[in-house]
Short mmCIF file of C-alpha atoms in Angstrom, two decimals:
data_model
loop_
_atom_site.label_atom_id
_atom_site.label_comp_id
_atom_site.label_asym_id
_atom_site.label_seq_id
_atom_site.Cartn_x
_atom_site.Cartn_y
_atom_site.Cartn_z
CA MET A 1 10.46 4.28 -22.84
CA LYS A 2 7.82 1.64 -23.56
CA THR A 3 4.88 0.91 -21.25
CA PHE A 4 5.84 -0.90 -18.05
CA SER A 5 4.50 -1.94 -14.67
CA ILE A 6 6.33 -2.17 -11.36
CA ALA A 7 4.95 -4.18 -8.45
CA ILE A 8 6.34 -3.28 -5.02
CA ASP A 9 5.38 -5.55 -2.13
CA GLY A 10 6.49 -5.84 1.46
CA PRO A 11 5.39 -5.49 5.09
CA ALA A 12 4.13 -2.31 6.76
CA GLY A 13 6.76 0.41 7.11
CA ALA A 14 9.26 -1.08 4.65
CA GLY A 15 9.22 2.12 2.60
CA LYS A 16 6.97 0.94 -0.22
CA SER A 17 4.89 4.10 -0.58
CA THR A 18 7.82 6.49 -0.26
CA ILE A 19 9.83 4.59 -2.87
CA ALA A 20 6.87 4.10 -5.22
CA LYS A 21 5.93 7.79 -5.14
CA LYS A 22 9.46 8.94 -5.89
CA LEU A 23 9.85 6.41 -8.68
CA ALA A 24 6.53 7.45 -10.23
CA HIS A 25 7.65 11.09 -10.18
CA LEU A 26 11.03 10.33 -11.77
CA LEU A 27 9.62 7.90 -14.34
CA GLN A 28 6.59 10.12 -15.02
CA CYS A 29 4.07 7.35 -14.57
CA ILE A 30 1.01 6.70 -12.41
CA TYR A 31 1.37 5.60 -8.79
CA VAL A 32 -1.44 3.55 -7.29
CA ASP A 33 -1.46 3.43 -3.50
CA THR A 34 -3.39 0.18 -3.00
CA GLY A 35 -3.10 0.43 0.77
CA ALA A 36 -4.95 3.74 0.67
CA MET A 37 -7.79 2.01 -1.14
CA TYR A 38 -8.19 -0.53 1.69
CA ARG A 39 -7.83 2.25 4.26
CA SER A 40 -10.66 4.06 2.48
CA VAL A 41 -12.88 1.00 2.83
CA GLY A 42 -12.05 0.79 6.54
CA TYR A 43 -12.59 4.51 7.03
CA TYR A 44 -15.96 4.35 5.27
CA CYS A 45 -17.05 1.56 7.62
CA ILE A 46 -15.85 3.34 10.76
CA ARG A 47 -17.55 6.60 9.76
CA ASN A 48 -20.81 4.89 8.84
CA GLY A 49 -21.02 2.65 11.89
CA ILE A 50 -20.53 -0.60 10.01
CA SER A 51 -18.94 -3.32 12.13
CA LEU A 52 -15.53 -4.29 10.83
CA GLU A 53 -16.20 -7.77 12.20
CA ASP A 54 -19.27 -8.20 9.96
CA GLU A 55 -17.91 -9.37 6.62
CA GLU A 56 -21.31 -9.47 4.96
CA ALA A 57 -22.20 -5.93 6.03
CA VAL A 58 -18.86 -4.57 4.82
CA SER A 59 -19.15 -6.39 1.50
CA LYS A 60 -22.66 -5.06 0.86
CA GLU A 61 -21.37 -1.49 1.12
CA LEU A 62 -18.68 -1.86 -1.57
CA PRO A 63 -20.88 -0.61 -4.46
CA GLN A 64 -21.44 2.57 -2.45
CA MET A 65 -17.71 3.33 -2.25
CA ASP A 66 -16.36 5.44 -5.08
CA ILE A 67 -12.59 5.58 -4.53
CA VAL A 68 -10.58 7.86 -6.79
CA LEU A 69 -6.82 8.48 -6.74
CA GLN A 70 -6.14 12.03 -7.91
CA HIS A 71 -2.67 13.15 -8.90
CA THR A 72 -2.08 16.82 -8.09
CA SER A 73 0.90 19.17 -7.84
CA ASP A 74 0.82 18.52 -4.08
CA GLY A 75 0.96 14.77 -4.54
CA GLN A 76 -1.65 12.05 -4.65
CA ARG A 77 -5.03 12.69 -3.04
CA ILE A 78 -7.49 9.99 -2.00
CA VAL A 79 -11.09 10.91 -2.74
CA LEU A 80 -13.89 8.83 -1.24
CA ASN A 81 -17.37 9.56 -2.58
CA GLY A 82 -16.30 13.05 -3.61
CA GLU A 83 -14.52 13.89 -0.33
CA ASP A 84 -10.75 14.23 0.04
CA VAL A 85 -9.89 11.80 2.87
CA SER A 86 -6.12 11.79 2.34
CA GLN A 87 -5.41 12.87 5.93
CA GLN A 88 -8.29 11.09 7.65
CA ILE A 89 -7.13 7.65 6.55
CA ARG A 90 -3.60 8.11 7.92
CA ASN A 91 -3.98 7.08 11.55
CA THR A 92 -3.49 3.88 13.51
CA GLU A 93 -7.22 3.10 13.85
CA VAL A 94 -7.79 3.25 10.10
CA ALA A 95 -4.58 1.30 9.45
CA ALA A 96 -5.87 -1.51 11.67
CA SER A 97 -9.27 -1.41 9.96
CA ALA A 98 -7.59 -1.72 6.55
CA SER A 99 -5.76 -4.86 7.65
CA LYS A 100 -9.09 -6.29 8.84
CA VAL A 101 -11.23 -5.58 5.77
CA ALA A 102 -8.40 -6.79 3.52
CA THR A 103 -9.05 -10.31 4.82
CA TYR A 104 -12.53 -10.32 3.24
CA GLY A 105 -12.79 -12.00 -0.15
CA ALA A 106 -15.36 -9.61 -1.61
CA VAL A 107 -13.31 -6.57 -0.59
CA ARG A 108 -10.11 -7.92 -2.11
CA LYS A 109 -11.90 -8.97 -5.30
CA SER A 110 -13.40 -5.50 -5.70
CA MET A 111 -10.14 -3.66 -5.02
CA VAL A 112 -8.06 -5.96 -7.27
CA GLN A 113 -10.50 -5.46 -10.15
CA ARG A 114 -10.24 -1.69 -9.74
CA GLN A 115 -6.45 -1.85 -9.57
CA GLN A 116 -6.09 -4.09 -12.63
CA GLU A 117 -8.36 -1.78 -14.58
CA MET A 118 -5.99 1.10 -13.82
CA ALA A 119 -3.00 -0.87 -15.12
CA LYS A 120 -4.46 -1.84 -18.49
CA SER A 121 -3.47 1.10 -20.61
CA THR A 122 -0.60 3.00 -19.00
CA SER A 123 2.74 2.64 -17.21
CA ILE A 124 2.06 2.18 -13.54
CA ILE A 125 3.66 1.56 -10.15
CA MET A 126 1.68 -0.21 -7.43
CA ASP A 127 2.66 -1.04 -3.89
CA GLY A 128 0.94 -3.28 -1.39
CA ARG A 129 0.98 -6.83 -0.01
CA ASP A 130 0.03 -8.98 -3.01
CA ILE A 131 0.78 -6.89 -6.09
CA GLY A 132 3.35 -9.20 -7.62
CA THR A 133 1.45 -12.37 -6.75
CA VAL A 134 -2.17 -11.37 -7.40
CA VAL A 135 -2.78 -7.89 -8.80
CA LEU A 136 0.05 -7.64 -11.36
CA PRO A 137 1.39 -11.19 -11.75
CA PHE A 138 2.89 -10.25 -15.13
CA ALA A 139 4.51 -6.99 -13.97
CA THR A 140 7.63 -5.88 -15.82
CA LEU A 141 9.51 -5.71 -12.52
CA LYS A 142 8.65 -7.08 -9.08
CA ILE A 143 10.32 -5.76 -5.95
CA PHE A 144 9.90 -7.07 -2.40
CA LEU A 145 10.99 -4.44 0.12
CA THR A 146 11.69 -5.36 3.71
CA ALA A 147 13.37 -3.91 6.83
CA SER A 148 13.70 -4.78 10.51
CA VAL A 149 10.70 -4.20 12.80
CA GLU A 150 12.75 -1.66 14.79
CA GLU A 151 13.59 0.35 11.67
CA ARG A 152 10.04 0.24 10.36
CA ALA A 153 8.66 1.41 13.70
CA MET A 154 11.14 4.30 13.78
CA ARG A 155 10.10 5.36 10.29
CA ARG A 156 6.43 5.25 11.19
CA LEU A 157 7.09 7.24 14.39
CA LYS A 158 8.90 9.93 12.40
CA GLU A 159 6.08 10.04 9.88
CA TYR A 160 3.45 10.52 12.60
CA GLU A 161 5.52 13.12 14.46
CA GLU A 162 5.91 15.16 11.28
CA LYS A 163 2.12 15.22 11.07
CA GLY A 164 1.83 16.37 14.69
CA MET A 165 0.56 13.02 15.92
CA VAL A 166 1.67 11.58 19.28
CA CYS A 167 2.80 7.94 19.18
CA ASN A 168 4.87 5.53 21.27
CA LEU A 169 7.74 3.59 19.67
CA GLU A 170 7.11 0.38 21.59
CA SER A 171 3.42 0.48 20.72
CA LEU A 172 4.29 0.96 17.06
CA LYS A 173 6.67 -2.02 17.18
CA GLU A 174 3.93 -4.19 18.65
CA GLU A 175 1.41 -2.91 16.11
CA ILE A 176 3.76 -3.59 13.17
CA SER A 177 4.62 -7.08 14.44
CA LEU A 178 0.92 -7.90 14.80
CA ARG A 179 0.19 -6.49 11.35
CA ASP A 180 2.98 -8.62 9.86
CA LYS A 181 1.41 -11.71 11.43
CA GLN A 182 -2.09 -10.82 10.23
CA ASP A 183 -0.95 -9.98 6.71
CA SER A 184 1.16 -13.11 6.36
CA GLU A 185 -1.38 -15.54 7.80
CA ARG A 186 -4.61 -14.27 6.28
CA GLU A 187 -6.41 -16.78 4.09
CA ILE A 188 -7.12 -14.40 1.20
CA SER A 189 -4.06 -13.09 -0.70
CA PRO A 190 -1.53 -13.18 2.15
CA LEU A 191 1.64 -11.11 2.15
CA LYS A 192 4.01 -13.26 0.10
CA GLN A 193 7.14 -12.70 -1.92
CA ALA A 194 6.59 -13.53 -5.60
CA ASP A 195 8.97 -16.22 -6.89
CA ASP A 196 10.41 -13.82 -9.45
CA ALA A 197 10.60 -10.78 -7.16
CA ILE A 198 13.88 -9.10 -6.27
CA VAL A 199 14.29 -8.69 -2.51
CA LEU A 200 15.69 -5.42 -1.16
CA ASP A 201 16.37 -5.08 2.58
CA THR A 202 16.10 -1.34 3.14
CA THR A 203 17.12 -1.31 6.82
CA HIS A 204 20.45 0.34 6.07
CA MET A 205 19.65 1.91 2.70
CA GLU A 206 18.87 5.53 1.89
CA ILE A 207 15.79 6.37 -0.20
CA ASP A 208 17.77 7.73 -3.16
CA GLU A 209 19.96 4.61 -3.14
CA ILE A 210 16.92 2.32 -3.31
CA VAL A 211 15.24 4.38 -6.04
CA ALA A 212 18.40 4.42 -8.17
CA HIS A 213 18.77 0.66 -7.81
CA ILE A 214 15.19 0.00 -8.89
CA GLN A 215 15.59 2.37 -11.86
CA MET A 216 18.65 0.37 -12.91
CA LEU A 217 16.73 -2.89 -12.61
CA LEU A 218 13.85 -1.52 -14.70
CA LYS A 219 16.27 -0.32 -17.38
CA GLU A 220 17.73 -3.82 -17.55
CA ARG A 221 14.26 -5.33 -17.93
CA LEU A 222 13.26 -2.93 -20.69
#
C-alpha cells in the first residue's frame, strides 16, 4: 500500500482517538494524538504555575516543551521533557486547559508545525479539531466523526470509570457541551468540517463497524 494520510476530526467524545488508534494498528501506520499534544501544553502550565489566562506567558514557554509520542507494545505514550505523562494528562482539569491553550495562536502554530513535520515522510493518522482543514489539508482521506452529546458523555463516563475515576454524567454532558461551544467559536482554527470530509455519525455505530467503513473508504481512495 502506498503512503497515505488520514485526517479524523470531530467534537470531544466522538470516538476519534479510539478509531484512529485501531486504524493505525490495523494499517500499520503512525497515529498522532494531537489532542494529547495540547493537553501536554496545558499540563506543563498547570504544573509550573503558569496562568492559563496569560497567553504571552504560555507562548514563551513553548520552546521549553519537548513533546514526544512514543509507540510501544502497550500503546502510545506521551513523553513531556523526558517524563511519561500519559496518565497525568487524562483528567477533566487538563482537558479544560487544553481547550484553553488551543485558542492561542502561538500554541497552535507550534503544534501544527510539529504535526506537519511528522506527516512528511510516512503514512499517518491524525485526529483532532482542525486536522482536515489546517494540519493536513491535502490528506488522502478526511473523516468527520460526530455523535450526540448524551452518547459522548456516556462514553467519557465509561472511560473514566475504567480508570478508577469518579465522574458525574450530567457534569460531563455540561462539560462536553461547553467544550463544543468553545472549540467551534474560537478565533484560531475552530472545529470545522472540511468541505471534502466524509461525515460519520457514530451514535449508533460499533467501533469495528466504523473502522471497517473507514478502511473501505481508504481503499477506494488509494
